[in-house]
CSV table of C-alpha atoms in Angstrom, one decimal:
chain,number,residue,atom,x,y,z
A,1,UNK,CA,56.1,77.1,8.4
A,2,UNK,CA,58.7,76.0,10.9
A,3,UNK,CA,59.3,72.2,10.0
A,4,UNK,CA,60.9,71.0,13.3
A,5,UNK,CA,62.4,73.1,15.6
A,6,UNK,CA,66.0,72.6,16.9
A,7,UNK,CA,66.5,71.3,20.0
A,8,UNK,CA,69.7,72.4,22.1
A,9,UNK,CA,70.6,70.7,25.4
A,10,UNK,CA,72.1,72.5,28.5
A,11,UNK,CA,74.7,70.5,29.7
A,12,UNK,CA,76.0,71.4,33.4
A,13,UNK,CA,78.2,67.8,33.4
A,14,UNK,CA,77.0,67.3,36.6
A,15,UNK,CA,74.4,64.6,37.4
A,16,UNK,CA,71.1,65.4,36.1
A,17,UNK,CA,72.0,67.0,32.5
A,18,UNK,CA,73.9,63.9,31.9
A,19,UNK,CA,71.2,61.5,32.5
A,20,UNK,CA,68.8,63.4,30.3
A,21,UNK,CA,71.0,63.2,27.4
A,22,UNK,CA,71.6,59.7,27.8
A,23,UNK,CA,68.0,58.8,28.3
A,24,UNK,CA,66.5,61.2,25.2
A,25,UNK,CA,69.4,59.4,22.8
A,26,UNK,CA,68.8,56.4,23.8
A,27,UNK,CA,64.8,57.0,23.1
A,28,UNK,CA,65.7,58.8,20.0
A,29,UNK,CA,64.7,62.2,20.8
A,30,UNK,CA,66.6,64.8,18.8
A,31,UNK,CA,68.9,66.6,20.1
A,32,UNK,CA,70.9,69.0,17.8
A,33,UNK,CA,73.2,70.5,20.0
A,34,UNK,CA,74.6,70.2,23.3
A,35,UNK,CA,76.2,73.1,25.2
A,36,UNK,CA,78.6,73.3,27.9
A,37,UNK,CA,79.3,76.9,29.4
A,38,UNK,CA,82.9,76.6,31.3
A,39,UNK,CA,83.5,79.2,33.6
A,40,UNK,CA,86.9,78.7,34.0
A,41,UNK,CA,86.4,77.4,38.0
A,42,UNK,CA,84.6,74.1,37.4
A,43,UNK,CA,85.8,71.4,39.4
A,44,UNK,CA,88.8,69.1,38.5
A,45,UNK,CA,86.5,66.2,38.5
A,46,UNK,CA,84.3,67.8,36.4
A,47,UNK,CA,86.6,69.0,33.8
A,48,UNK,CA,88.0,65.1,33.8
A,49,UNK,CA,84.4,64.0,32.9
A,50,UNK,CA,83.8,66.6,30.0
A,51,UNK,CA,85.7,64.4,27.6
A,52,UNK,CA,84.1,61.1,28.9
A,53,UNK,CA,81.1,61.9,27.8
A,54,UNK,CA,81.9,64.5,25.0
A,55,UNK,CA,83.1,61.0,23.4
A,56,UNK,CA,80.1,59.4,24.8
A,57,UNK,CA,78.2,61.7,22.6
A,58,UNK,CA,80.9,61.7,19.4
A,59,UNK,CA,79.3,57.9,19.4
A,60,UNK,CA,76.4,58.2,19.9
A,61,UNK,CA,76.2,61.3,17.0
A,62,UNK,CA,75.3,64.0,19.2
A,63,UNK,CA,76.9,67.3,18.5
A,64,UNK,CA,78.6,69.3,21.5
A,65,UNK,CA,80.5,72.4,21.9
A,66,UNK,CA,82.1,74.0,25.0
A,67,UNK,CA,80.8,78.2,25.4
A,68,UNK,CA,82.8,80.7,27.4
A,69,UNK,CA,81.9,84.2,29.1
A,70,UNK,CA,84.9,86.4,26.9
A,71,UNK,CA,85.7,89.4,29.1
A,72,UNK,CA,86.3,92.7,27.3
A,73,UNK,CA,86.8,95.8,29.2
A,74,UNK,CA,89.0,95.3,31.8
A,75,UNK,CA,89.6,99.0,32.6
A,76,UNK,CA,92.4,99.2,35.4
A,77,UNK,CA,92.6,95.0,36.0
A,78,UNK,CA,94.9,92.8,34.7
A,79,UNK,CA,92.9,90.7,32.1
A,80,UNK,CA,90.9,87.8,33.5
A,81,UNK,CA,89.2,84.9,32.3
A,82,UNK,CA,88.0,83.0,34.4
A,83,UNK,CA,84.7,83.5,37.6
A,84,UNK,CA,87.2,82.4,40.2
A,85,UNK,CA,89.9,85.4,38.9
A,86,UNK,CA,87.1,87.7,38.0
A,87,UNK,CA,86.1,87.1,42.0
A,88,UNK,CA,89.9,88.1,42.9
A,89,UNK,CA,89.9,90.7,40.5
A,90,UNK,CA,87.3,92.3,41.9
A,91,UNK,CA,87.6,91.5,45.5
A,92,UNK,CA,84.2,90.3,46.1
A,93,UNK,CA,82.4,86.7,46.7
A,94,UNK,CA,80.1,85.1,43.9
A,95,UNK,CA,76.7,86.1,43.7
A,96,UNK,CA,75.1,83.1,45.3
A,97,UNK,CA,77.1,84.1,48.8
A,98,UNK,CA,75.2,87.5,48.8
A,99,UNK,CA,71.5,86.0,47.7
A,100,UNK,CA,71.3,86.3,44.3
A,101,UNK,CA,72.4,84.3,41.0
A,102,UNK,CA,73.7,86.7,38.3
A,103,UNK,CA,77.1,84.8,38.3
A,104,UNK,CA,75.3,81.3,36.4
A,105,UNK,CA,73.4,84.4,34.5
A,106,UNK,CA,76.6,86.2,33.2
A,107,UNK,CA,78.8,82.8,33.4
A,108,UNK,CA,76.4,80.4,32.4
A,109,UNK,CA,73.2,81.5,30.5
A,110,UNK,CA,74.7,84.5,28.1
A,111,UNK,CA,77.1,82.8,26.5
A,112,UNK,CA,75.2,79.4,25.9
A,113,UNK,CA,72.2,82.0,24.4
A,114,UNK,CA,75.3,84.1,22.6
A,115,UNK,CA,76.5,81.0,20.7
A,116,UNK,CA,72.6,80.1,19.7
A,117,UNK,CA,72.5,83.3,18.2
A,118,UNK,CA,75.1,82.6,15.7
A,119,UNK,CA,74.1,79.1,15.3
A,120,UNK,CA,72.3,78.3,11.3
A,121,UNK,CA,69.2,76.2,13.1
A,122,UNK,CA,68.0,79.2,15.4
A,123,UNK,CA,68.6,82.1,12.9
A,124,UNK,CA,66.5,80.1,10.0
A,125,UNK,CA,63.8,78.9,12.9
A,126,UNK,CA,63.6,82.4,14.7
A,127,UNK,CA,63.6,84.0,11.3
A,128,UNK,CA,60.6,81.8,10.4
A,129,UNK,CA,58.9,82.4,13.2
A,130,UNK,CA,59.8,79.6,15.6
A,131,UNK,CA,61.4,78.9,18.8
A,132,UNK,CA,64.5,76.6,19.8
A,133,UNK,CA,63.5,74.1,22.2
A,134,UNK,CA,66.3,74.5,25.1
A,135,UNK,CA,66.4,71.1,27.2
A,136,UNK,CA,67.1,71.3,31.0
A,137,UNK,CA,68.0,69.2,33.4
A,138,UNK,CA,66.1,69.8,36.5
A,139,UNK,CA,64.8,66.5,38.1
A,140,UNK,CA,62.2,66.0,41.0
A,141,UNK,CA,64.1,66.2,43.9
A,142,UNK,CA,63.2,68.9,46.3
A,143,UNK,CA,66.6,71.1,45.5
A,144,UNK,CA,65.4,70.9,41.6
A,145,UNK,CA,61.6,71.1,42.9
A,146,UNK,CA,62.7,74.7,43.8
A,147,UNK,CA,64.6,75.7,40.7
A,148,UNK,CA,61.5,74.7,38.5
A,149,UNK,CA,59.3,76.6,40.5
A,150,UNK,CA,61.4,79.6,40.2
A,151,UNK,CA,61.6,79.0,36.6
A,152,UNK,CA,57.7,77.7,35.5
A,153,UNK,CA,56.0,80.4,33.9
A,154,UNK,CA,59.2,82.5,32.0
A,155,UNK,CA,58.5,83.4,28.8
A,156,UNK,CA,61.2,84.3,26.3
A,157,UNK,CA,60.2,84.7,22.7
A,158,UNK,CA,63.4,82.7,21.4
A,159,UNK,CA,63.0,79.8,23.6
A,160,UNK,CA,60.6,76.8,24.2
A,161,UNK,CA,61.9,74.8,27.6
A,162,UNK,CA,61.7,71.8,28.7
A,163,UNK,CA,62.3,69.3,31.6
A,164,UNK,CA,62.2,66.3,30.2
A,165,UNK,CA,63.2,64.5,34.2
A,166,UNK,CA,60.4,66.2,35.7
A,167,UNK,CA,58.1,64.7,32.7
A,168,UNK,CA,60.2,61.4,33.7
A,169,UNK,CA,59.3,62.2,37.0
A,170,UNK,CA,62.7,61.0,37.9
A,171,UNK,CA,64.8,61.8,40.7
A,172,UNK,CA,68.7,62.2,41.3
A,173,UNK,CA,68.5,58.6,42.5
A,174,UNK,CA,67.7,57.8,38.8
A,175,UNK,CA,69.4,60.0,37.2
A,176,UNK,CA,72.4,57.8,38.8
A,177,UNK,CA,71.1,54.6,38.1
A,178,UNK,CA,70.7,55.7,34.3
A,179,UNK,CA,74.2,56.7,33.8
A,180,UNK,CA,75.7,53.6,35.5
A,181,UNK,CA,73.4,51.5,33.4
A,182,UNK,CA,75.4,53.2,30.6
A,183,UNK,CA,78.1,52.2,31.8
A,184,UNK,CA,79.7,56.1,32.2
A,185,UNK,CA,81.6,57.4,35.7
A,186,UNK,CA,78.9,59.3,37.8
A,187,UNK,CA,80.2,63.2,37.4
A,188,UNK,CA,80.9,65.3,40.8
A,189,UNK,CA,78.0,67.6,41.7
A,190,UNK,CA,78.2,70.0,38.9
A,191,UNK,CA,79.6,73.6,40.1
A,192,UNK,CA,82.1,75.5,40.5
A,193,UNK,CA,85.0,74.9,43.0
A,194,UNK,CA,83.9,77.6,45.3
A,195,UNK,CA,80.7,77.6,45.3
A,196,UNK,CA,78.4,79.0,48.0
A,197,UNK,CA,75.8,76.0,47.5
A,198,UNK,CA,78.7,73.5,48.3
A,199,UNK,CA,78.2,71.0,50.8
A,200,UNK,CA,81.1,70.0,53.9
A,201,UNK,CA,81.9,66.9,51.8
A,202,UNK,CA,82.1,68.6,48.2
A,203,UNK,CA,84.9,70.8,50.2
A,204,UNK,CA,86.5,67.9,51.2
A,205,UNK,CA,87.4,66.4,47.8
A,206,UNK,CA,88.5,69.6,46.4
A,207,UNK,CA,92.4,69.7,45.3
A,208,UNK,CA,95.0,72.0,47.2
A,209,UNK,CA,95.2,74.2,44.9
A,210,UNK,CA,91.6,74.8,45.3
A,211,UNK,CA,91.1,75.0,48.8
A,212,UNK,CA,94.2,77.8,48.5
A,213,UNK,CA,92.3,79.2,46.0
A,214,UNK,CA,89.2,79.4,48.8
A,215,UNK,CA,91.4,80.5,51.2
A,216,UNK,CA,92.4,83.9,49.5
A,217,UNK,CA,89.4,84.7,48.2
A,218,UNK,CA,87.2,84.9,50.8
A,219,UNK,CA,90.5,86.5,52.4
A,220,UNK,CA,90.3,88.7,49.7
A,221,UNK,CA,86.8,90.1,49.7
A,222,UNK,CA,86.5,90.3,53.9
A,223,UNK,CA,87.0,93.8,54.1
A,224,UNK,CA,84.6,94.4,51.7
A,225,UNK,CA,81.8,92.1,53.5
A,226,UNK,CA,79.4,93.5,55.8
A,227,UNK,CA,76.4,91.3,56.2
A,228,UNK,CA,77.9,87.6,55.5
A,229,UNK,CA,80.9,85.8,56.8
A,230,UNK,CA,82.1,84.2,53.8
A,231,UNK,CA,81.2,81.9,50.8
A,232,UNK,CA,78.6,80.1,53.3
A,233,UNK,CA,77.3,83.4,54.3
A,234,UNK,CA,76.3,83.1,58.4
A,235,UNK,CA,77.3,79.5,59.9
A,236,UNK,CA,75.1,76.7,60.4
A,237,UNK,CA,74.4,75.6,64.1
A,238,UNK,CA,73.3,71.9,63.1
A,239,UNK,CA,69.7,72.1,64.4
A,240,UNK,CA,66.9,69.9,62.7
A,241,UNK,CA,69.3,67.5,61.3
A,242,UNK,CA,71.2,70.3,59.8
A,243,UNK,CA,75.4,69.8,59.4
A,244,UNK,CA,77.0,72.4,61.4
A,245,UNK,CA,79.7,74.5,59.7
A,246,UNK,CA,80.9,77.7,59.4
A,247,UNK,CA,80.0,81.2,57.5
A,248,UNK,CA,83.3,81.2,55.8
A,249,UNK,CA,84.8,77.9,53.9
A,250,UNK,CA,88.2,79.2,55.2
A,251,UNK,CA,87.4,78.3,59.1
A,252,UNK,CA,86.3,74.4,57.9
A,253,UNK,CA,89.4,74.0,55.8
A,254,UNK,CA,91.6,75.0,58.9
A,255,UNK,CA,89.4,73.3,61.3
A,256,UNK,CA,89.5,70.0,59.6
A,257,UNK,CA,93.1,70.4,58.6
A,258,UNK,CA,92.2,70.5,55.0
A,259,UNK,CA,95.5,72.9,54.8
A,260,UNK,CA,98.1,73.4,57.2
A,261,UNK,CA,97.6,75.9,59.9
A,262,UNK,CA,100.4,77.5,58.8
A,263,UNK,CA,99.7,77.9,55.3
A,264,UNK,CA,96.1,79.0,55.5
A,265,UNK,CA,97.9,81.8,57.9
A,266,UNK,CA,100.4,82.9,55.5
A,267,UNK,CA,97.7,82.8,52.5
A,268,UNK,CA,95.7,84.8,54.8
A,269,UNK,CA,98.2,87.6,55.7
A,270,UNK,CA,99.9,87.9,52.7
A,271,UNK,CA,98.2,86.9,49.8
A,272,UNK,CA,95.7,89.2,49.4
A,273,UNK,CA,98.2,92.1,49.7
A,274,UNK,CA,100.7,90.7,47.3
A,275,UNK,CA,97.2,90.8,45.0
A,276,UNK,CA,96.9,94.2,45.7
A,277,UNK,CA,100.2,95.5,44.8
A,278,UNK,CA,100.3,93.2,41.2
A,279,UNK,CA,96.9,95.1,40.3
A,280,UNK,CA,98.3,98.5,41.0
A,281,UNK,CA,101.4,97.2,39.4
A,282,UNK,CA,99.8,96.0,36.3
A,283,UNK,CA,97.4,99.0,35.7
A,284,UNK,CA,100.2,101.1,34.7
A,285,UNK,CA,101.0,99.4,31.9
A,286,UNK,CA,99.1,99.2,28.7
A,287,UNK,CA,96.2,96.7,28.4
A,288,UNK,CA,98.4,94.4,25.7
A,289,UNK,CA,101.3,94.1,28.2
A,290,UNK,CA,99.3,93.3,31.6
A,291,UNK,CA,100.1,90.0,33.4
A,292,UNK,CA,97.0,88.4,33.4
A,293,UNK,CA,95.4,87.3,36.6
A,294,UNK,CA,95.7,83.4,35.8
A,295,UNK,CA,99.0,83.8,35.5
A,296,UNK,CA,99.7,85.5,38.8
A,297,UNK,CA,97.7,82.6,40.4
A,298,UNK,CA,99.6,80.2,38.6
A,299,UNK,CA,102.5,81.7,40.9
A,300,UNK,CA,100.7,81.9,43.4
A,301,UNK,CA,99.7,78.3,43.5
A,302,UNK,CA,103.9,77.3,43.1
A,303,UNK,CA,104.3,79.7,46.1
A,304,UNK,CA,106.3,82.2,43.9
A,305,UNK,CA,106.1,85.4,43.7
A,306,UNK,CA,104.2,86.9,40.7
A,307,UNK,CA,105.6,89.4,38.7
């Protein structure tokens, strides 16, 4: 007989995830673990909030751990670990831009349930015929509306989940309200830095080295592209209210000067060539001696020119 069964939250530290773990604490629902999968490619304002509230949590005696995708087999590539090098690496765009969502599923969603399978709770509750109860943060906004309706109705064996905003019935509105009212920084959107579902004004407040990031790899993958125009896949003409924008994030950075003319050209004509050269260069060497790829955009970012 399974006395209680674990609970583990998933923590995007974005806007909704937050506010559930506040509000279940501060009710005094269990939670016994908190997770936060980092791909590598979150946002810099994201990455600033994941000790905010990690300490947020350390008071409040919640336990948290960040989880991480661990590539193994990079064949001819220079080792990667990151989902914006793995993009690069690969010369493609994430999932999302092409219709699908196996990049949260690889990125995300593996090695959150990788961790849990190592973790003392869920062995002795699985071995005992339980379930962990996994905690997500989808609220009752249209967006989330969507997700849950996707989701409603999947059965895995190891997993019981639950919404606890859309029992709340609460929408982003109050998820905000219920982190301000503990006194905690609202946290960006919670995403990576190139995502496809990114808004004009997410792009905006990204950092240089991010929009040069953008810039080569959409830049990157192009040749490869056949039926979308970029990250944003086909532009947006602005009709029912819509914002207009382009297919590709590349044409809004130049077109709202995000970047220099100058250096979105340069990125654009060089950059993905000098790419292609250090992978041919690298996959002559052993694995153990390869430059990895976060290194040559490390380079790349300080305008030098990776070895």
């Amino acid at each position: 007989m399974v006395e209680r069964a674990p609970v583990i939250a998933a923590w995007g530290a974005g806007v909704d995830s937050t506010a559930m773990i506040i509000e279940l604490v501060e009710r005094g629902e269990p939670i016994d673990m908190v997770l936060f999968a980092d791909t590598g490619s979150e946002k810099t304002d994201t990455y600033a909030f994941l000790p905010v509230f990690r300490r947020w949590m350390d008071r409040h005696d919640v336990a948290s751990d960040v989880v991480r995708y661990e590539p193994r087999n990079f064949k001819h590539w220079p080792p990667y670990d990151s989902l914006g090098t793995n993009m690069l690496t690969n010369a493609t765009l994430p999932s999302k831009a092409f219709g699908r969502g196996s990049c949260s599923l690889k990125w995300k969603v593996a090695p959150q349930d990788k961790w849990t399978a190592q973790w003392a709770p869920a062995i002795r509750c699985w071995g005992e015929g339980g379930r962990v109860v996994k905690l997500i943060g989808y609220d009752c906004s249209s967006a989330d509306q969507r997700r849950y309706a996707h989701a409603e109705g999947y059965a895995d064996p190891r997993y019981d989940y639950r919404y606890p905003l859309r029992e709340l019935g609460w929408t982003r509105a109050d998820c905000i309200a219920r982190i301000e009212r503990a006194g905690l920084p609202v946290p960006p959107k919670s995403s990576c830095f190139f995502c496809p579902a990114m808004r004009p004004h997410e792009v905006d407040a990204l950092s240089k080295d991010e929009l040069r990031t953008i810039v080569l790899m959409e830049a990157r993958a192009k040749p490869r592209l056949r039926t979308i125009n970029g990250l944003w896949r086909k532009p947006v003409v602005g009709r029912g209210g819509a914002t207009p924008r382009p297919g590709n994030i590349t044409a809004y950075i130049r077109q709202h000067g995000l970047l220099s003319p100058s250096e979105v050209d340069r990125i654009v004509a060089d950059a993905p060539l000098a790419l292609i050269a250090f992978q041919a260069a690298q996959a002559c060497k052993p694995v153990e001696q390869r430059m990895s790829m976060e290194r040559w955009l490390d380079a790349f970012h300080r305008g030098q020119s990776p070895g």
